[in-house]
Structure formats: C-alpha cells, structure tokens
Coordinates of C-alpha atoms in Angstrom, one line a residue:
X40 CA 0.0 0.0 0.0
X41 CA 1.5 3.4 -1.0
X42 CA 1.5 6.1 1.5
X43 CA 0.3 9.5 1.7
X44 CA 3.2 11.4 0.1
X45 CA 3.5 8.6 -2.5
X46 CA -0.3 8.8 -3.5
X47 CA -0.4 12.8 -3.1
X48 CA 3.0 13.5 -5.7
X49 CA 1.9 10.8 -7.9
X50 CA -1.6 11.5 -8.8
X51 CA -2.0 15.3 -7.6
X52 CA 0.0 18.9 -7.9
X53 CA -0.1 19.6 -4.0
X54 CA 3.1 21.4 -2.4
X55 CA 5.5 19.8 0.2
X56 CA 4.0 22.0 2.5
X57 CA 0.6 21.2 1.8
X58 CA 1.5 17.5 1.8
X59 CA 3.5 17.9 4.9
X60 CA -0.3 19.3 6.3
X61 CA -2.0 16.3 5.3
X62 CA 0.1 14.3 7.4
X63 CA 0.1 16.5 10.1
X64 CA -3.6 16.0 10.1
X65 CA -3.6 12.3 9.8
X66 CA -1.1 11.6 12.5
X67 CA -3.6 13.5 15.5
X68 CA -7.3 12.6 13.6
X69 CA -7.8 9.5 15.4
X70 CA -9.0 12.4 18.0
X71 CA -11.6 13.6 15.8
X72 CA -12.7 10.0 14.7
X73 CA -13.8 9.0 18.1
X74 CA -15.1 12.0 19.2
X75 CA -17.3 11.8 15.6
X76 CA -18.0 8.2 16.1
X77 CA -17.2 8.1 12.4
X78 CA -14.7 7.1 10.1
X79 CA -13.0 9.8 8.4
X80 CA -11.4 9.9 4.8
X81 CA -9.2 12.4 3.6
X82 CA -10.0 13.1 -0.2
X83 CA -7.7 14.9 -2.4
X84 CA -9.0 16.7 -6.1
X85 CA -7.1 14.5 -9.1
X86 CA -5.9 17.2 -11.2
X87 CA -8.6 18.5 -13.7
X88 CA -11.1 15.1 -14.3
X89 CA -13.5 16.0 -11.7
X90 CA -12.6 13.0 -9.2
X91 CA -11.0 12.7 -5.7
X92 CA -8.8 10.4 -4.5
X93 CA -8.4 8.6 -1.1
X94 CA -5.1 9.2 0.6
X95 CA -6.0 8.3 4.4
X96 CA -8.5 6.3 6.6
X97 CA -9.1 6.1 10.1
X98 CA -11.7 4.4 11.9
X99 CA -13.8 5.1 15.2
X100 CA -12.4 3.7 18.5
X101 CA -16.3 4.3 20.0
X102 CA -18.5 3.3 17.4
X103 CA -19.0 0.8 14.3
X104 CA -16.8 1.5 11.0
X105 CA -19.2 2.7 8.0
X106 CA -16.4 0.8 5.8
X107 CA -15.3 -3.0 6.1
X108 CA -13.1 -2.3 3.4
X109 CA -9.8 -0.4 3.0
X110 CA -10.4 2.9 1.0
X111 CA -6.8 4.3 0.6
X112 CA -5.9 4.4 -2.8
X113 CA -9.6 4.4 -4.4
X114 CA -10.4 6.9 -6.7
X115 CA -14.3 8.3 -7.0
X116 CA -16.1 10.3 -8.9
X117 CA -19.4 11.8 -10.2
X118 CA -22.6 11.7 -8.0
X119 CA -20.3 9.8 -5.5
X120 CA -18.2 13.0 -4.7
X121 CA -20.6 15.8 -5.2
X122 CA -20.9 16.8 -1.3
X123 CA -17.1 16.3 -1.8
X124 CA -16.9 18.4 -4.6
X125 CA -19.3 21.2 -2.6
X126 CA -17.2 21.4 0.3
X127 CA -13.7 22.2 -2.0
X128 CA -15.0 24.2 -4.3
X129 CA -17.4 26.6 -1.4
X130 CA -14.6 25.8 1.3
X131 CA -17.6 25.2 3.9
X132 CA -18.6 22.1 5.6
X133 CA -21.4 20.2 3.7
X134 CA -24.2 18.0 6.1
X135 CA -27.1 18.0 3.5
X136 CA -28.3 15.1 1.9
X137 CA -29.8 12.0 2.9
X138 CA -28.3 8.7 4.1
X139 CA -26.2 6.4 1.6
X140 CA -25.7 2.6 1.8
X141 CA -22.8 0.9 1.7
X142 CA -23.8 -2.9 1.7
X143 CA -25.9 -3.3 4.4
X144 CA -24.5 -0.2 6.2
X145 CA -26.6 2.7 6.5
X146 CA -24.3 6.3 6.6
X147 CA -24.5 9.9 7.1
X148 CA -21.9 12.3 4.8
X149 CA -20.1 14.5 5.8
X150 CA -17.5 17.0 4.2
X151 CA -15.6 19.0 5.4
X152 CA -12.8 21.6 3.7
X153 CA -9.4 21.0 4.7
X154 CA -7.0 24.6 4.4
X155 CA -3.2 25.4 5.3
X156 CA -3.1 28.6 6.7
X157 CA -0.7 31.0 5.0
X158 CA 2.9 32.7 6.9
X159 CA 0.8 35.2 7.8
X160 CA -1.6 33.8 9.7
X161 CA -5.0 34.1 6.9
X162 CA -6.6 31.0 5.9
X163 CA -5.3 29.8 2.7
X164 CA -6.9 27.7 -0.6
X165 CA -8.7 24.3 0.1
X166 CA -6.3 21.8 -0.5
X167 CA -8.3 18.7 0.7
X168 CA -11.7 17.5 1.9
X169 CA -12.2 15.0 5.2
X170 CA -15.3 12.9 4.6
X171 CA -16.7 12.4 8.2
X172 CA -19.0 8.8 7.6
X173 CA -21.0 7.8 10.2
X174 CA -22.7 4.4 10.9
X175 CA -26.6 5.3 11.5
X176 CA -27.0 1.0 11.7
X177 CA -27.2 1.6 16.1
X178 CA -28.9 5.2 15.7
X179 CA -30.3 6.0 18.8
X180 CA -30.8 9.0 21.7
X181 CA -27.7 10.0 22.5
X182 CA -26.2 10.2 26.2
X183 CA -24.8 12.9 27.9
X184 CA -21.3 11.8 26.8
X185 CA -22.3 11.7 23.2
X186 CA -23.6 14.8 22.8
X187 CA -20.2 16.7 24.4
X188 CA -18.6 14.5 22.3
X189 CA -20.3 15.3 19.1
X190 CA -20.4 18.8 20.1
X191 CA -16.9 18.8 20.3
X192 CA -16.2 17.4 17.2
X193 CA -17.7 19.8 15.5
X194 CA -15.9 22.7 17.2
X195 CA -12.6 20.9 15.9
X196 CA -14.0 20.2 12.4
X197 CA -14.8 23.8 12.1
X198 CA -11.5 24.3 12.7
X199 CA -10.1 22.0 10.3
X200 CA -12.0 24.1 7.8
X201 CA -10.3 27.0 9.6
X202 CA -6.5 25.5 9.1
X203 CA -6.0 25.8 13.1
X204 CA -6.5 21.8 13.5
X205 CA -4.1 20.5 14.4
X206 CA -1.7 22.8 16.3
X207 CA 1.8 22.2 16.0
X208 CA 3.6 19.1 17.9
X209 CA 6.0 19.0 20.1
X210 CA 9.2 17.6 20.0
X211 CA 9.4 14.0 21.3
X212 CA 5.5 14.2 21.8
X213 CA 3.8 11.2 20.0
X214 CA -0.2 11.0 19.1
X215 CA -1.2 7.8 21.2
X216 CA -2.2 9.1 24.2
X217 CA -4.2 10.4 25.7
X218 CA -6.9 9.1 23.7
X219 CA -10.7 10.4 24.0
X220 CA -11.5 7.4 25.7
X221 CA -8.9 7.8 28.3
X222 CA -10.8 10.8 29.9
X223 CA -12.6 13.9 28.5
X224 CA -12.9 17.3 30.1
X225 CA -14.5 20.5 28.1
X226 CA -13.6 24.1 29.7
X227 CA -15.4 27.1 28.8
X228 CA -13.9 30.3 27.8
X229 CA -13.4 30.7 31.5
X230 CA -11.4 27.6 32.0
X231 CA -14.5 26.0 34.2
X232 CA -15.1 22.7 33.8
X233 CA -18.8 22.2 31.8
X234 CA -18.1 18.6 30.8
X235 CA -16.1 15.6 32.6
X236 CA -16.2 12.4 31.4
X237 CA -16.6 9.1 33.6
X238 CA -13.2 8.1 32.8
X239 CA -11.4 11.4 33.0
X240 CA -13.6 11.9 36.5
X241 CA -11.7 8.6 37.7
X242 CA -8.6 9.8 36.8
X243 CA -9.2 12.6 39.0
X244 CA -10.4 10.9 42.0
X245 CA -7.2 8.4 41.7
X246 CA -5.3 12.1 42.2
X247 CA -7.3 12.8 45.7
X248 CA -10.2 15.1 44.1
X249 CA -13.3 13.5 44.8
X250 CA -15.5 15.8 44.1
X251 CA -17.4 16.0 40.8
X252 CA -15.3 18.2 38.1
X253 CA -18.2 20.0 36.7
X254 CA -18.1 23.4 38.1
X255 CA -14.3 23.7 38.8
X256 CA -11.3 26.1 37.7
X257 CA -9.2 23.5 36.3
X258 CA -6.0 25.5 36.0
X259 CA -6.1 25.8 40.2
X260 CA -7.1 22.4 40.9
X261 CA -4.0 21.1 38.8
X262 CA -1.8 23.6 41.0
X263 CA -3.8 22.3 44.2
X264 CA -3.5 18.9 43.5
X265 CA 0.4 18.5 42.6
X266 CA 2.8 17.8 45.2
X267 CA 5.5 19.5 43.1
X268 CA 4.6 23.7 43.0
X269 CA 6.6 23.9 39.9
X270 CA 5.1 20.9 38.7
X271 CA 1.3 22.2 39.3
X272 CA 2.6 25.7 37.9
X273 CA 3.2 23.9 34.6
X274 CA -0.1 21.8 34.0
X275 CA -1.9 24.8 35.2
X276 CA -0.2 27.0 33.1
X277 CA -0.7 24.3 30.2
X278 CA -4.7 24.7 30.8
X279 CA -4.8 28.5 30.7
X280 CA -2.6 28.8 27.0
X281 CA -4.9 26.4 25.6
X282 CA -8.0 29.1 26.8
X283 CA -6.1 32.1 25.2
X284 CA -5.9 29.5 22.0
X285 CA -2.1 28.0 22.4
X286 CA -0.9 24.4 22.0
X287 CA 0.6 23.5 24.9
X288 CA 2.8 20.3 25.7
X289 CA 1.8 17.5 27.4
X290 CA 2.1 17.9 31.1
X291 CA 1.7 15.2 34.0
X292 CA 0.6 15.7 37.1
X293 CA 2.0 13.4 40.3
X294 CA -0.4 13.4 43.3
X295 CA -1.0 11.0 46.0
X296 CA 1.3 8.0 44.4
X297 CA -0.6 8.5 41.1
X298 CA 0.2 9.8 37.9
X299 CA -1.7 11.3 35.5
X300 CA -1.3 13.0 32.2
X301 CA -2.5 15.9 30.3
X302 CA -2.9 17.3 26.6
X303 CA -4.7 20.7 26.6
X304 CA -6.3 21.3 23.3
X305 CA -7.6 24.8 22.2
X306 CA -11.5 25.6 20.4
X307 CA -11.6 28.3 18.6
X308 CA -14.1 27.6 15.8
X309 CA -14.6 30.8 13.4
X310 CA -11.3 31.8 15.5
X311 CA -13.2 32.7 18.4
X312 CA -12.2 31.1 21.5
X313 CA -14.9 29.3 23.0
X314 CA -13.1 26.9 25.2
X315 CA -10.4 23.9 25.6
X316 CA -10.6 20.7 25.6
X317 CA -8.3 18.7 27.6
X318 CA -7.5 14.7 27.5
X319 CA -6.4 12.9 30.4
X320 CA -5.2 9.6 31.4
X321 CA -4.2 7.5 33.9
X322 CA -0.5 6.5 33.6
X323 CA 0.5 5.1 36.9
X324 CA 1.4 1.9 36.0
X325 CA 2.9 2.9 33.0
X326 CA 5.7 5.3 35.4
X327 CA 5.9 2.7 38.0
X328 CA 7.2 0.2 35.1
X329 CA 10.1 2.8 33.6
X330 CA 10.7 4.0 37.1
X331 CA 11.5 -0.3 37.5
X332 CA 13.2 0.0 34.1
X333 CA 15.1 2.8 35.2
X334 CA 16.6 0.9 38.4
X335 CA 17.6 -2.4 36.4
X336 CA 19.1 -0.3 33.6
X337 CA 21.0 1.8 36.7
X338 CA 22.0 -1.6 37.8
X339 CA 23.0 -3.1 34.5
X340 CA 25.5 -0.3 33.9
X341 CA 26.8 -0.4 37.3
X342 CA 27.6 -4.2 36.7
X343 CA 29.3 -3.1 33.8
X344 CA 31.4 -0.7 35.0
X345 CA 32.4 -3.3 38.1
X346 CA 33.0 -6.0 35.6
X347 CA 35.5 -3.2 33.8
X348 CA 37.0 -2.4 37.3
X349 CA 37.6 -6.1 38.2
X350 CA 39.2 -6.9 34.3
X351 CA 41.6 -4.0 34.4
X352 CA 42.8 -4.6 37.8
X353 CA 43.8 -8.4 36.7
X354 CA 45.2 -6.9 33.8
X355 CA 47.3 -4.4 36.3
X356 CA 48.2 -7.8 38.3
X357 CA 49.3 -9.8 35.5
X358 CA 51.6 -6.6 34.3
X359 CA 53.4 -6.3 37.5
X360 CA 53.3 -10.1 37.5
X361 CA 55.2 -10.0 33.7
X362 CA 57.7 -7.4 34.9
X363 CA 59.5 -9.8 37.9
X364 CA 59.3 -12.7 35.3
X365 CA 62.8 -13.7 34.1
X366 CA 62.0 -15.8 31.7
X367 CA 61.4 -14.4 28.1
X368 CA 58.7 -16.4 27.1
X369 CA 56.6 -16.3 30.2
X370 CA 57.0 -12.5 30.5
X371 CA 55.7 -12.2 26.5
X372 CA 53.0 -15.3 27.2
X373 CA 51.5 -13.0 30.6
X374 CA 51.8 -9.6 27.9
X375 CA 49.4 -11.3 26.0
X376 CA 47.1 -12.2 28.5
X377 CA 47.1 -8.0 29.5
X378 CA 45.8 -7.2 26.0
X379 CA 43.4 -9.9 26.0
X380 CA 41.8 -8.7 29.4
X381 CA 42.5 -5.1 28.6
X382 CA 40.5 -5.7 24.8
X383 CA 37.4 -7.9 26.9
X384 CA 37.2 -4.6 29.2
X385 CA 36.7 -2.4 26.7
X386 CA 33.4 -3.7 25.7
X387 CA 32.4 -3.9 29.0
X388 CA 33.6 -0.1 29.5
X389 CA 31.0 0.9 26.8
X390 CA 28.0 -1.3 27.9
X391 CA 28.6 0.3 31.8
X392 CA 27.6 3.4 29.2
X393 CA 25.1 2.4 27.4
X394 CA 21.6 2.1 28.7
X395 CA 21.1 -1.1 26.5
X396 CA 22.7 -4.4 26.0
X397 CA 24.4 -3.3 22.7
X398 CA 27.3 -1.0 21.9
X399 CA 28.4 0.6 18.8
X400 CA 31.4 -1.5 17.8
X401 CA 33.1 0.6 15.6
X402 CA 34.6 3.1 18.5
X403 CA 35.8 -0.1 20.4
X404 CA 37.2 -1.4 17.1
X405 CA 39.2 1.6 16.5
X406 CA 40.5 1.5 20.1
X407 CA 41.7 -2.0 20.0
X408 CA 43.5 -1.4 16.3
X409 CA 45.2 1.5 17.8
X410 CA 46.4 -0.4 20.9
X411 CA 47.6 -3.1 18.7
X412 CA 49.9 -0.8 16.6
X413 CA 51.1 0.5 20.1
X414 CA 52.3 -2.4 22.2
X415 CA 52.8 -4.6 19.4
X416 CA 56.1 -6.0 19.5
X417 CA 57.7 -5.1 16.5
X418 CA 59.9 -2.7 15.0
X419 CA 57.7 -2.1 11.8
X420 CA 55.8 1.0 11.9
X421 CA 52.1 -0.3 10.7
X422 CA 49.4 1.5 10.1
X423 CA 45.9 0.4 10.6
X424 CA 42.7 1.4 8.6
X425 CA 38.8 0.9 9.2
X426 CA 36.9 0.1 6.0
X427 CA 32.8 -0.1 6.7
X428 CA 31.1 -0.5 9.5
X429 CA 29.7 -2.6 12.3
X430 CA 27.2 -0.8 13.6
X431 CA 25.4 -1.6 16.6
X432 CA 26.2 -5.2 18.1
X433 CA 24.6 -7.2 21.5
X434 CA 26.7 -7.6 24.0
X435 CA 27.3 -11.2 23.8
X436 CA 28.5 -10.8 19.5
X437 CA 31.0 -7.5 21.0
X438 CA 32.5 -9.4 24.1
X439 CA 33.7 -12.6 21.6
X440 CA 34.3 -10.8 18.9
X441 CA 36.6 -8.1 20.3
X442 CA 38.8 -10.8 21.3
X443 CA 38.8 -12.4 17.9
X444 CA 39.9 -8.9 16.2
X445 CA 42.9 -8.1 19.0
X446 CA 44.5 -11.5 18.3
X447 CA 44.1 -11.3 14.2
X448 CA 45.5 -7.7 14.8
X449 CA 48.4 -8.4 16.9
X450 CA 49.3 -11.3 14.6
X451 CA 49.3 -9.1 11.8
X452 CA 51.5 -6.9 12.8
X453 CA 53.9 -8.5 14.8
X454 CA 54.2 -11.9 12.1
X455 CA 53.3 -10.4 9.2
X456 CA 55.9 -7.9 8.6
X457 CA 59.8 -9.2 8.4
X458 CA 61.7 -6.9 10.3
X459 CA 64.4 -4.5 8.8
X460 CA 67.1 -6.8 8.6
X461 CA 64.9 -9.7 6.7
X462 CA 64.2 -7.2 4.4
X463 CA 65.0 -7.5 0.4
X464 CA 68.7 -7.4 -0.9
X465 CA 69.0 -3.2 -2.0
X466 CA 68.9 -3.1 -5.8
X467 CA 72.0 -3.9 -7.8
X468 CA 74.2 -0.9 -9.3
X469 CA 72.8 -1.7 -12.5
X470 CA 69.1 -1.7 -11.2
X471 CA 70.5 1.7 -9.4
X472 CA 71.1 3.2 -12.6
X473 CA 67.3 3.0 -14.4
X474 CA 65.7 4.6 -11.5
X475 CA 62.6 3.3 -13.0
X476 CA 63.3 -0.6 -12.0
X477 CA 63.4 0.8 -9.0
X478 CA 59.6 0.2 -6.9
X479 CA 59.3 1.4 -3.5
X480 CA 57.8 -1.3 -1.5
X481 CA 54.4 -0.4 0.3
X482 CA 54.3 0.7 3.3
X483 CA 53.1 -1.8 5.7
X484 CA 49.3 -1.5 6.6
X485 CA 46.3 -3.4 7.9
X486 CA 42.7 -3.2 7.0
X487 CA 39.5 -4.4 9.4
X488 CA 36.1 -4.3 6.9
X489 CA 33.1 -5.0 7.8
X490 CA 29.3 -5.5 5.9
X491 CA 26.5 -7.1 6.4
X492 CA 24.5 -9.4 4.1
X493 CA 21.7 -11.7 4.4
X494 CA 21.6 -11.6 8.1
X495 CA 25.9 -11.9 8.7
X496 CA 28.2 -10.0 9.6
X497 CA 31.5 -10.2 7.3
X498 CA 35.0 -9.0 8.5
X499 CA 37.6 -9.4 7.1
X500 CA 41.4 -8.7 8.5
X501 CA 43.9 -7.6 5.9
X502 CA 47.2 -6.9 5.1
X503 CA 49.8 -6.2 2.7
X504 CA 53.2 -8.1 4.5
X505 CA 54.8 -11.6 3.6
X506 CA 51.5 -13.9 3.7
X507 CA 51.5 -17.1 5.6
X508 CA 54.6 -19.1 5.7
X509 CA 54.6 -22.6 3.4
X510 CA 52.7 -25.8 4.8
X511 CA 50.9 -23.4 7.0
X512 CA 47.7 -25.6 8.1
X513 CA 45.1 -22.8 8.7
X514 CA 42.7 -25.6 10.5
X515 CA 45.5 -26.8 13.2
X516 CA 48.6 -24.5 12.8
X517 CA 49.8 -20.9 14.8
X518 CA 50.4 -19.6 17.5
X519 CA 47.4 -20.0 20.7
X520 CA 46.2 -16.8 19.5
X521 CA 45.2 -18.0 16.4
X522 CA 43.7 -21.1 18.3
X523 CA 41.7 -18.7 20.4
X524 CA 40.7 -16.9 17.3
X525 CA 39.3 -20.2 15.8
X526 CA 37.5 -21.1 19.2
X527 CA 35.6 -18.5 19.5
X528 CA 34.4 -17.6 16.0
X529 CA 33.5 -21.8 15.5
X530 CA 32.1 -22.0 19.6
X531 CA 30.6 -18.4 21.0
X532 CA 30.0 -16.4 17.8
X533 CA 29.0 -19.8 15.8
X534 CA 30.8 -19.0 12.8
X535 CA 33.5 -19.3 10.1
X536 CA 36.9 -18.0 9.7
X537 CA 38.7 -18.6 6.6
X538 CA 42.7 -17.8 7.0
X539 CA 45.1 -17.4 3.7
X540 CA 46.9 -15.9 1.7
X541 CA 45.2 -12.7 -0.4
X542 CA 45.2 -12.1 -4.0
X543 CA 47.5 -9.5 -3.9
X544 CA 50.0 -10.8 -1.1
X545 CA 49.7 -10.6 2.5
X546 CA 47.5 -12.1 4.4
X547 CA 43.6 -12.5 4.8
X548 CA 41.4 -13.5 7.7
X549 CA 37.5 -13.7 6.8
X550 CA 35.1 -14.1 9.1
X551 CA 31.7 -14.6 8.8
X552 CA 29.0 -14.1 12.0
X553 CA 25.6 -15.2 11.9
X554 CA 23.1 -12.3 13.4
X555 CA 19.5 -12.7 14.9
X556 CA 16.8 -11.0 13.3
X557 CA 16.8 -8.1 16.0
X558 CA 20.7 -8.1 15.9
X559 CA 20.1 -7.5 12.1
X560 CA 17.3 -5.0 12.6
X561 CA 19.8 -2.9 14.8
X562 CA 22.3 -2.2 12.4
X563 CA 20.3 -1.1 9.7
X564 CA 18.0 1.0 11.8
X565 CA 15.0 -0.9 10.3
X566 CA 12.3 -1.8 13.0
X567 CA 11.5 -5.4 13.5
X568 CA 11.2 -8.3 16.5
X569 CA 13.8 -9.0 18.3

C-alpha cells in the first residue's frame, strides 16, 4: 500500500507544505474520529477530471466503522463526490443530503474543507476534503457523553476548515495518548469545567479530588493537586494557553502516588475562542514500570562498570606479574594475557555506558586497532585502517568478537611484517642506474572491513606483509592466539573464519558471524522483533 506522500506527488499537484499538512492532520485525527463516532477519509482533487482520490482512513475507537473495506488508494467520482466536490469548491462544511448505503450499512456524509493557513496567519486555498461517515445501523438518543462528544467534534471540524487543526507538535511528543477514551474534560472560555467524562472523572479521584469536576477552575485544581509547585505551575499553566488559543505540551501531574497526564487542546471555531478541551489519562502503571526499568538499567551499567574495574585490575596484576618474570617467554605469554583482558574490558567499559545491552562497535574497534599498533612488538611502523562498519552489536557478538579482532591484529602486525634486517637485498648498481626498475615497497598496513548481508556480519582482516609461511595448516597450525581466534568464532559467535593468503600478497582472515533477526534489525536501523 502506497503512502500519503506517495499517492499525493503521484496523482495530484499539491506542495510539500501542503503535503507535509496532510500528514500532520492524519497523524492527531484518530482524535476527531472518536469524538465523531465516524470514520474519516481524507480526499484529495485529481488534477482536472472531476474525481477525488483517497489518501487516508481512520476508523472510530467508540463506534462501528461505516467501511469493512480499506479505502486508501480508491479513486471516486461523479454523483459519488458531489458533497465532496461542494465542500472544496465553497470551502464550507457540507451536512445536507440523505443517508447512503454501503452494503448493508446505512451512513450519514459529511464533508468537510481541509485549508493550510498561509505565513501570515489568513486561511489559505482548500487543499483537501475530510469525509466524516457515520454508521446510522445503532442510531439511537444519544447520552450525555455523546452529545459533548459530538459537540466537540464539530468545534474541531470547524476548525479543520479553519486551518488551526491540528496545532503544531511538540518535540518528542507522540499521538497515542491520551486518547478520548482515556478521559474527556471541556472548559469554557473561562477555564470552568462544563463537561467531565466518567473516565477522566476517575482519573481525577485516583489524584485525591473526589468531588465532581463539573463546576471547577481547572487551571487551580491542577496547581492544588500536585505535590510539586513547579510541577502544578506547569499543568496549570498548560490549561490556561490552551484558553487564550495555544498548543501546549503534554504535562503530567503526580499526586497522592498516582500519575496522571495531560494534553490541553484549544477551540476556537470561526477563530473565536470558545473553550479547551483537555485529554487525560491515567499513567500510573505505566511510570511505576520505567521508574522499575530505570533501576535495572542503573544496575546493569553499574555491573558493567564493576566488571570493567575487576578486568583492568587483573590486567594491572598480571603486568606487575610480567615485569618480575625472568623468563622471556613467560613474560611475553603474561603480555598477551594484558591485552586480551584489557580488549574484553573495553566492551564492558562501553556497555557500563550504554543504557542497552548493545554498543556501537566501531569506536571499540578503532580503540583496539590502535592499541595493537602500540604495544605490538615489533619494529615495523604499521598503520591500521577501518573500512565499513559494524554498527550496533549485542553484548554477547562484541564481548567474543573483540577478542577475535585483537588477536588477528596483533598477529598481523607483529608476524606479518619481516623486520628490517629480513628485508629484500637493495637493488644492484645496474638496477641503481634506471631509476625506474626501481619500486618502493608499500608501506606496511592493515585493513579491518566490515558489511553485512543476508543476516551476517562479514569482517575481514587484511594486510599487505609476507603472507603465511609454506605448509601453513590454517585448521591446526599458529600460534594460541590464532587457536583462540578459531575457538571462538567456531564455539561463541558460531561462525566461520577462513585464514590465507590474499590475492595481492599478504594475508587474509575472513570471518563470517551469523546475526539474529533483532541483531540484524539494529544495524540497519529498520524496526523489527527481536
């Protein structure tokens, strides 16, 4: 199914800012739906042949849909879109006519002009129509709530027609909540309560206000009711710049171990204030569970960071340890073991950072790379090079594969360049003499890449030195760090590694890591299960 954008630029001439308007409208509508009881459609003109064109649907959270079927994408026109047709070409909202059928479904039309107000403020061209459909098959008396519903509604379709629904978002504010049915409360122009719904009058009560809403100055109950001055300054404050016909942010109010929170809407039909209408909803549960997530994510990191405490100071034990060692290869065997710890403590330096169990890999890669050239020991000056990326990797990928890089790295440089005196014979005097037989050899480098494809994660360790050495057995020969490489790409990553010689001399190490789906989702930012 093609989106909004997709359906607007292909089949119509709208701007990116009247597009951008659209969507502004269908991300908050679900508001207007339920208040409506009806399933709303927003309709756009196809240029010059008389039809409209579906872009958007949303259905009624309170009532029946008047459509069993999908409607995006369907294009109309004739007698079908005439009370469209009235409402974009008069720019008014159209309720004449008699009821239609769909099916078995009985509906009501409705149309109603959708503008973009210009940078000055006036209300602009009609650049869409919202058909409001409602489901007449359970007509009957409406309550109390239904009537301030549907009363409402209409104040906010007017102002749809206005181009002053919906106000501007906030940033980081979503559209999910609160929802109508969470709780309801319509202020007049003097910020007194005149409606409360039953839900919205819980809400309340779960606060320590008992009393019924109806009747009440809502900007000084929210200051009464807070523990927090500041905090009941804000939602009070929120309340009163709806009234003078502002968009406040959302605003939660903490009172008697309950939480609840607040979207304060303005009316201003015609552009005369008339009101506010403010959502509410109980979120209690919903803070006690991130307050919970909070702690364990608190305690997570903490873990982390003792983990990384504990790892350096072995690291700092088995130095001293390497330093009163006489013996050559002891003292080199206990160096190794200091990078190994030190490389393992890095990823657990980054997760004590982190408020998830992933890292970004590339930082810790570069880190280890640059160690390696460091206390490698060699006399070759190597230089190392990232190509690609890595991305964001769990915990339990990082730890093993950090490991598996150090060694490869290490190896690299310290066995796969020949020292100076191993080095090729200089040139002969006749070679000397025709400067161009002369080729200056490389200078000594090695390359980590990375990419990911079909759900794996390919690295591959380069570089451009003498290769590996004749009847080397890449399954049961080197040294124990190449052993430990093999062991833990085969046992904890459950993987391959593929060790020879490249095309172009030196050596190559590929490796190839299966990732989970969620692992796979991480890295290239696409949502999915974990």
């Amino acid at each position: 199914m093609s989106t909004l954008r997709d359906l607007a630029e292909e089949h119509t001439a709208l701007r990116p800012a009247d597009i951008d308007h659209l969507h502004r409208i269908a991300g908050d509508w679900q508001l207007l739906s339920d208040l409506s009881f009806a399933d709303l459609l927003l309709w756009v003109p196809v240029d010059g042949d008389g039809t409209f064109l579906c872009v958007a649907q949303v259905r009624p959270t309170t009532a029946p849909t008047a459509y069993l079927d999908d409607q995006v994408g369907r294009i109309v026109g004739g007698a079908e879109v005439a009370h469209l047709e009235v409402a974009h070409r008069q720019g008014r909202i159209w309720r004449e006519g008699d009821p239609v059928w769909y099916g078995d479904v009985p509906a009501r039309h409705e149309a109603i002009p959708v503008r973009l107000r210009t940078g000055d403020g006036e209300a602009g061209e009609v650049i869409a129509v919202v058909g409001r459909d409602t489901n007449l098959s359970t007509a009957r008396t409406p309550s109390q709530l239904e009537l301030n519903y549907l009363t409402t509604a209409d104040d906010l379709a007017q102002m749809i027609a206005d181009g002053t629904f919906p106000p501007p978002r906030h940033p980081g504010e979503t559209t999910s909540a609160p929802r109508v049915g969470d709780g309801l409360v319509r202020l007049d122009a003097n910020g007194k309560v005149t409606y409360a719904s039953p839900n919205a009058q819980s809400a309340y009560r779960r606060l320590g206000y008992a009393s019924h809403l109806v009747g009440e100055d809502l900007a000084k109950l929210h200051r009464r009711l807070a523990g927090d001055p500041l905090e009941g300054t804000d939602a009070g404050n929120a309340v009163l710049a709806a009234l003078r016909g502002e968009a406040p942010p959302r605003r939660e109010i903490d009172a008697r171990g309950a939480t609840m929170l607040t979207r304060a809407l303005p009316l201003m039909p015609a552009g005369v204030p008339i009101g506010a209408l403010v959502l509410v909803r109980d979120i209690t549960e919903v803070r006690r569970r991130d307050r919970a997530l909070i702690t364990k994510d608190a305690t997570i990191r903490e873990i982390h960071h003792r983990v990384k405490n504990n790892l350096q100071t072995v690291a700092a034990l088995l130095r001293l340890q390497a330093r009163r060692v006489a013996m050559p290869e002891a003292r080199v065997a206990l160096e190794e073991s200091v990078r190994r710890v030190a490389s393992i403590a890095l990823v657990h330096e980054t997760l004590s950072m982190s408020s998830d169990e992933a890292v970004e890999f590339d930082g810790i890669v570069d880190r280890v790379a640059s160690a390696a050239t460091e206390v490698a020991a060699t006399e070759v000056s190597v230089g190392m090079r990232r190509r690609g990326t890595f991305g964001v990797l769990p915990a339990e990928i990082a730890t093993s594969l950090v490991m598996v890089l150090n060694e490869l790295l290490l190896n690299a440089v310290e066995h796969g360049f020949p020292p100076a005196d191993e080095e090729a014979d200089a040139p002969s005097p006749a070679d000397a003499a025709r400067p161009e037989a002369v080729v200056s050899a490389p200078r000594p480098e090695v390359v980590v890449s990375a990419h990911r494809a079909r759900k794996q994660l390919h690295v591959t360790v380069t570089d451009n030195g003498r290769g590996l050495p004749e009847r080397f057995d890449a399954e049961r020969g080197g040294n124990l760090g190449l052993q430990i490489v093999r062991a833990l790409v085969t046992g904890e990553l459950r993987g391959t590694i593929d060790l020879r010689n490249g095309a172009d001399g030196g050596t190559e190490a590929a490796i190839v890591v299966p990732l989970a789906r969620g692992t796979t989702d991480r890295l290239t930012g696409r949502a999915g299960p974990p």
